[in-house]
Amino acid sequence: MRVVCVITEGFQHLDLAGPADVFATAGLVSRRAAYTLEVTSAVAGPVRSSNGLATLVETPIDEVTGPIDTLLVAGGLTVDDHLRDPRLVAGVRRLAARARRTGSVCTGAFLLAEAGLLDGGRATTHWLSADDLARRYPAVETDPDAIYVREGDVWTSAGVTTGIDLALAMVADDHGHDVARHVARGLVVYLHRPGGQSQFSAPIQAVPRSEPLKELQTWIDEHPEEDLSVPALARRMNLSERHFSRVFTDETGMPPGRYVEIARTGAARRLLETTDEPLDVVARRTGLGLPGSLYRVFRRHLRVSPGDYRRRFRDRSHDKEH
């Protein structure tokens, strides 16, 4: 099965190496799961990634011929520089038309979108770039939390390491979950990563325009345990509840109740990462009340439980030695 990977100068090396190792390992696990890998770019020659390593491209994108099973487009911080390259965009569009399926890793989704391959469907990209993708390409339904999205024969994945998740899902689709499971075990990764990419992202930064609301936002972030109901916040701002809700929503892009819940979730994340406080204490200190409420907001916003989050992200570098 022929896999053609499109790279660009400054691409993220793991966007290529992660999926490539998944496909190569699949061939070691099962003879029937043999993939051949090629790389292409706008021009032939060495293409340097963001970490300084160069990959040799033997065939430029407009000279790639023959049937393709999987077309995979790598991303990187320099993707903007390449969206204006008509040769590259046309090449991606042409190869996608002859591929059984097309995929992207991280900001490679922007090249697929520029080529019109994501129009009318759902897609994802790195959480830091999701808003930008949605703004630039309104015909694309951007999912900022998904690890990967399959929309017919077009697949997109989130940031960097999620290219591995995407490739594993492709292997499972091609050759069954047993083969994919053996590949995942060999690479020491999850076959199905729990949760979405929101568990790795920074809390939403909704910055209001006016200084009074900026000060209120800072106070909310620093005092999650206080009464942060709309009536209490409106009194603090000397505004009616209706006027306060309207102004807050207009300036931050979200209603005050949602902002408070996100702020409290962020405070709980910090406590789970830096302390060994029991979950009932974390819930109380962050204004969420009971462990059940803490669990519900984590499942709603991060799609993992508080316990699972702590096990993955607890910083033990400052733990005392016993």
Coordinates of C-alpha atoms in Angstrom, one line a residue:
M1 CA 0.0 0.0 0.0
R2 CA 1.6 3.2 -1.2
V3 CA 1.8 6.1 1.2
V4 CA 2.9 9.5 -0.1
C5 CA 3.8 12.1 2.4
V6 CA 3.9 15.8 1.5
I7 CA 6.4 17.9 3.4
T8 CA 7.4 21.6 3.2
E9 CA 10.4 23.5 4.3
G10 CA 10.2 24.0 8.1
F11 CA 7.8 21.1 8.6
Q12 CA 7.4 19.4 12.0
H13 CA 9.6 16.3 11.7
L14 CA 7.4 14.2 14.0
D15 CA 4.4 14.8 11.7
L16 CA 6.3 12.7 9.2
A17 CA 8.3 10.3 11.4
G18 CA 5.4 9.3 13.7
P19 CA 3.0 8.0 11.0
A20 CA 5.9 6.6 9.0
D21 CA 7.0 4.5 11.9
V22 CA 3.5 3.3 12.5
F23 CA 3.2 2.2 8.8
A24 CA 6.6 0.6 8.9
T25 CA 5.9 -1.3 12.1
A26 CA 2.7 -2.6 10.7
G27 CA 4.7 -4.3 8.0
L28 CA 6.8 -6.0 10.6
V29 CA 3.8 -7.1 12.6
S30 CA 2.0 -8.6 9.6
R31 CA 3.2 -9.4 6.1
R32 CA -0.2 -8.4 4.7
A33 CA 0.1 -5.0 6.3
A34 CA 3.0 -3.9 4.1
Y35 CA 3.2 -0.2 3.3
T36 CA 5.7 1.6 1.1
L37 CA 6.5 5.2 2.0
E38 CA 7.5 8.1 -0.2
V39 CA 8.1 11.8 0.5
T40 CA 7.4 14.7 -1.9
S41 CA 7.4 18.4 -1.8
A42 CA 7.1 21.4 -4.1
V43 CA 10.7 20.9 -5.3
A44 CA 13.2 18.0 -5.2
G45 CA 16.2 18.0 -2.9
P46 CA 16.8 18.2 0.8
V47 CA 13.8 19.6 2.8
R48 CA 14.8 20.8 6.3
S49 CA 12.4 20.4 9.2
S50 CA 12.0 22.8 12.1
N51 CA 14.4 20.7 14.2
G52 CA 17.1 21.0 11.6
L53 CA 17.0 17.5 10.2
A54 CA 16.7 17.3 6.4
T55 CA 14.7 14.8 4.4
L56 CA 15.6 14.1 0.8
V57 CA 12.8 14.5 -1.7
E58 CA 13.6 12.7 -4.9
T59 CA 10.4 13.5 -6.8
P60 CA 8.7 16.9 -6.7
I61 CA 4.9 16.9 -6.2
D62 CA 4.0 17.7 -9.8
E63 CA 6.0 14.7 -11.1
V64 CA 4.4 12.1 -8.7
T65 CA 2.5 9.6 -10.8
G66 CA 0.7 6.4 -10.4
P67 CA -2.0 5.2 -8.0
I68 CA -1.8 6.3 -4.3
D69 CA -3.4 4.5 -1.4
T70 CA -2.8 7.2 1.3
L71 CA -1.8 10.9 0.8
L72 CA -0.6 12.4 4.1
V73 CA 0.3 16.1 4.5
A74 CA 2.6 17.1 7.3
G75 CA 2.2 20.4 9.2
G76 CA 4.6 22.9 10.9
L77 CA 4.9 26.4 12.1
T78 CA 5.8 27.6 8.6
V79 CA 2.6 26.4 6.9
D80 CA 1.5 29.9 6.2
D81 CA 4.5 30.4 4.0
H82 CA 3.4 27.6 1.8
L83 CA -0.3 28.3 1.4
R84 CA 0.6 30.9 -1.2
D85 CA 2.5 28.4 -3.3
P86 CA 0.1 27.5 -6.2
R87 CA 2.4 24.7 -7.3
L88 CA 2.2 23.0 -3.9
V89 CA -1.6 23.5 -3.4
A90 CA -2.4 22.3 -6.9
G91 CA -0.1 19.3 -6.4
V92 CA -1.9 18.4 -3.1
R93 CA -5.3 18.7 -4.9
R94 CA -4.1 16.6 -7.8
L95 CA -2.7 13.8 -5.7
A96 CA -5.7 13.7 -3.4
A97 CA -7.9 13.1 -6.5
R98 CA -6.0 9.9 -7.2
A99 CA -5.6 8.7 -3.6
R100 CA -7.9 6.3 -1.9
R101 CA -7.8 8.5 1.2
T102 CA -6.2 11.8 2.2
G103 CA -5.0 12.9 5.6
S104 CA -3.2 15.6 7.4
V105 CA -1.2 16.0 10.6
C106 CA -1.4 19.1 12.7
T107 CA -1.4 22.3 10.6
G108 CA -1.2 20.2 7.5
A109 CA -5.0 20.7 7.6
F110 CA -4.5 24.2 6.3
L111 CA -3.0 22.9 3.1
L112 CA -6.0 20.5 2.7
A113 CA -8.3 23.4 3.4
E114 CA -6.5 25.7 0.9
A115 CA -6.9 23.0 -1.7
G116 CA -10.6 22.8 -1.0
L117 CA -10.5 19.3 0.3
L118 CA -12.1 20.0 3.6
D119 CA -15.1 22.1 2.4
G120 CA -18.4 21.0 3.8
G121 CA -16.9 18.5 6.3
R122 CA -15.6 18.3 9.8
A123 CA -11.9 18.5 10.5
T124 CA -9.4 19.2 13.3
T125 CA -5.9 20.6 13.7
H126 CA -3.6 21.6 16.6
W127 CA -5.7 23.3 19.3
L128 CA -3.5 26.5 19.0
S129 CA -4.5 26.8 15.4
A130 CA -8.1 25.6 15.5
D131 CA -9.6 29.1 15.7
D132 CA -7.5 30.3 12.8
L133 CA -8.6 27.4 10.7
A134 CA -12.2 28.1 11.5
R135 CA -11.8 31.8 10.7
R136 CA -9.9 31.3 7.4
Y137 CA -12.0 28.5 6.1
P138 CA -15.7 29.0 7.2
A139 CA -16.8 26.1 4.9
V140 CA -14.9 23.7 7.2
E141 CA -16.5 22.6 10.5
T142 CA -13.5 22.8 12.8
D143 CA -13.4 20.5 15.9
P144 CA -10.8 22.0 18.3
D145 CA -10.9 19.0 20.7
A146 CA -10.7 15.9 18.5
I147 CA -7.5 13.8 18.4
Y148 CA -8.4 12.9 14.8
V149 CA -11.4 13.2 12.6
R150 CA -12.5 10.9 9.7
E151 CA -14.8 12.5 7.3
G152 CA -15.4 10.0 4.5
D153 CA -12.1 9.5 2.8
V154 CA -10.5 12.6 4.3
W155 CA -8.8 12.3 7.7
T156 CA -7.3 15.1 9.8
S157 CA -5.4 14.9 13.1
A158 CA -4.5 17.4 15.9
G159 CA -1.1 18.4 16.9
V160 CA 2.2 16.6 16.3
T161 CA 2.0 13.2 18.1
T162 CA -1.6 12.7 17.1
G163 CA -0.2 11.8 13.7
I164 CA 0.6 8.5 15.4
D165 CA -3.1 8.1 16.5
L166 CA -4.2 8.9 13.0
A167 CA -1.9 6.3 11.4
L168 CA -2.9 3.7 13.9
A169 CA -6.6 4.3 13.1
M170 CA -5.7 3.9 9.4
V171 CA -3.9 0.6 10.0
A172 CA -6.9 -0.6 12.1
D173 CA -9.2 0.4 9.2
D174 CA -7.0 -1.4 6.7
H175 CA -6.0 -4.6 8.6
G176 CA -8.1 -4.8 11.8
H177 CA -7.6 -3.8 15.4
D178 CA -5.4 -6.8 16.3
V179 CA -2.7 -5.6 13.9
A180 CA -3.0 -2.0 15.1
R181 CA -2.9 -3.1 18.7
H182 CA 0.4 -5.0 18.1
V183 CA 1.8 -1.9 16.4
A184 CA 0.7 0.3 19.4
R185 CA 2.3 -2.1 21.8
G186 CA 5.5 -2.2 19.9
L187 CA 5.7 1.6 19.8
V188 CA 4.6 1.9 23.5
V189 CA 1.6 4.2 22.7
Y190 CA -2.1 4.1 23.2
L191 CA -4.1 2.4 20.6
H192 CA -7.0 4.8 21.5
R193 CA -5.7 7.8 23.4
P194 CA -8.2 8.6 26.2
G195 CA -9.8 12.1 26.1
G196 CA -9.4 14.9 23.6
Q197 CA -6.7 17.4 23.0
S198 CA -8.3 19.9 25.3
Q199 CA -6.5 18.1 28.2
F200 CA -3.2 19.3 26.7
S201 CA -4.3 22.8 25.8
A202 CA -4.1 26.0 27.8
P203 CA -7.3 27.4 29.4
I204 CA -9.3 29.7 27.1
Q205 CA -8.0 33.3 27.2
A206 CA -11.0 35.5 26.6
V207 CA -9.6 39.1 27.1
P208 CA -12.2 41.8 27.4
R209 CA -11.6 45.3 26.1
S210 CA -12.5 47.4 29.1
E211 CA -10.2 47.7 32.2
P212 CA -13.0 47.0 34.7
L213 CA -13.9 43.7 33.1
K214 CA -10.2 42.8 32.8
E215 CA -9.8 43.4 36.5
L216 CA -12.9 41.3 37.2
Q217 CA -11.6 38.5 35.0
T218 CA -8.3 38.6 37.0
W219 CA -10.2 38.5 40.3
I220 CA -12.3 35.5 39.1
D221 CA -9.2 33.6 38.1
E222 CA -7.6 34.3 41.5
H223 CA -10.7 33.6 43.6
P224 CA -12.4 30.6 42.1
E225 CA -13.8 29.6 45.6
E226 CA -15.8 32.8 45.9
D227 CA -19.5 33.3 45.0
L228 CA -19.1 33.8 41.2
S229 CA -22.8 33.8 40.3
V230 CA -24.1 36.3 37.9
P231 CA -25.9 38.3 40.7
A232 CA -22.7 38.5 42.8
L233 CA -20.5 39.5 39.8
A234 CA -23.0 42.1 38.6
R235 CA -23.1 43.6 42.1
R236 CA -19.3 43.7 42.1
M237 CA -19.4 45.7 38.8
N238 CA -22.3 47.9 40.0
L239 CA -24.4 46.8 37.0
S240 CA -27.8 45.1 36.6
E241 CA -27.6 41.4 36.0
R242 CA -29.0 41.7 32.5
H243 CA -26.6 44.5 31.5
F244 CA -23.6 42.8 33.1
S245 CA -24.3 39.5 31.3
R246 CA -24.7 41.3 28.0
V247 CA -21.5 43.4 28.4
F248 CA -19.5 40.4 29.6
T249 CA -20.6 38.2 26.7
D250 CA -20.0 40.9 24.1
E251 CA -16.4 41.6 25.3
T252 CA -15.3 38.0 26.0
G253 CA -17.3 36.0 23.5
M254 CA -18.8 33.8 26.2
P255 CA -21.4 34.2 29.0
P256 CA -20.2 34.7 32.5
G257 CA -21.3 31.3 33.7
R258 CA -19.3 29.5 31.1
Y259 CA -16.2 31.7 31.8
V260 CA -16.5 30.9 35.5
E261 CA -16.7 27.2 34.9
I262 CA -13.7 27.3 32.6
A263 CA -11.7 29.4 35.2
R264 CA -12.6 26.9 37.9
T265 CA -11.6 24.0 35.7
G266 CA -8.3 25.7 35.1
A267 CA -7.8 26.2 38.9
A268 CA -8.6 22.6 39.5
R269 CA -6.1 21.5 36.8
R270 CA -3.3 23.5 38.5
L271 CA -4.1 21.9 41.9
L272 CA -4.2 18.4 40.4
E273 CA -0.8 19.1 38.6
T274 CA 1.0 20.6 41.6
T275 CA -0.5 19.1 44.8
D276 CA -1.7 15.8 46.3
E277 CA -4.9 17.3 47.7
P278 CA -7.8 14.9 47.7
L279 CA -10.4 15.4 45.1
D280 CA -13.0 16.7 47.6
V281 CA -10.5 19.4 48.7
V282 CA -9.7 20.3 45.1
A283 CA -13.4 20.6 44.4
R284 CA -14.0 22.8 47.5
R285 CA -11.0 25.1 46.9
T286 CA -12.0 25.8 43.3
G287 CA -15.6 26.5 44.0
L288 CA -16.9 23.4 42.4
G289 CA -18.3 22.1 45.6
L290 CA -18.4 18.3 45.5
P291 CA -16.2 15.7 43.8
G292 CA -19.1 14.8 41.6
S293 CA -19.2 18.4 40.2
L294 CA -15.4 18.3 39.7
Y295 CA -15.8 15.0 37.7
R296 CA -18.6 16.4 35.6
V297 CA -16.8 19.6 34.5
F298 CA -13.6 17.6 33.7
R299 CA -15.6 15.2 31.6
R300 CA -17.4 18.1 29.9
H301 CA -14.3 20.2 29.1
L302 CA -11.4 17.8 29.0
R303 CA -13.1 14.4 28.4
V304 CA -11.1 12.7 31.1
S305 CA -11.7 12.2 34.8
P306 CA -9.8 14.3 37.4
G307 CA -8.0 11.2 38.6
D308 CA -6.8 10.3 35.1
Y309 CA -5.8 13.9 34.5
R310 CA -3.7 13.9 37.7
R311 CA -2.0 10.6 36.8
R312 CA -0.9 12.1 33.5
F313 CA 0.1 15.6 34.4
R314 CA 1.1 15.5 38.1
D315 CA 4.4 17.4 38.5
R316 CA 6.5 15.4 40.9
S317 CA 9.8 17.3 40.5
H318 CA 9.3 19.1 43.8
D319 CA 8.1 16.1 45.8
K320 CA 10.0 15.6 49.0
E321 CA 12.2 12.5 49.2
H322 CA 11.4 10.1 51.9

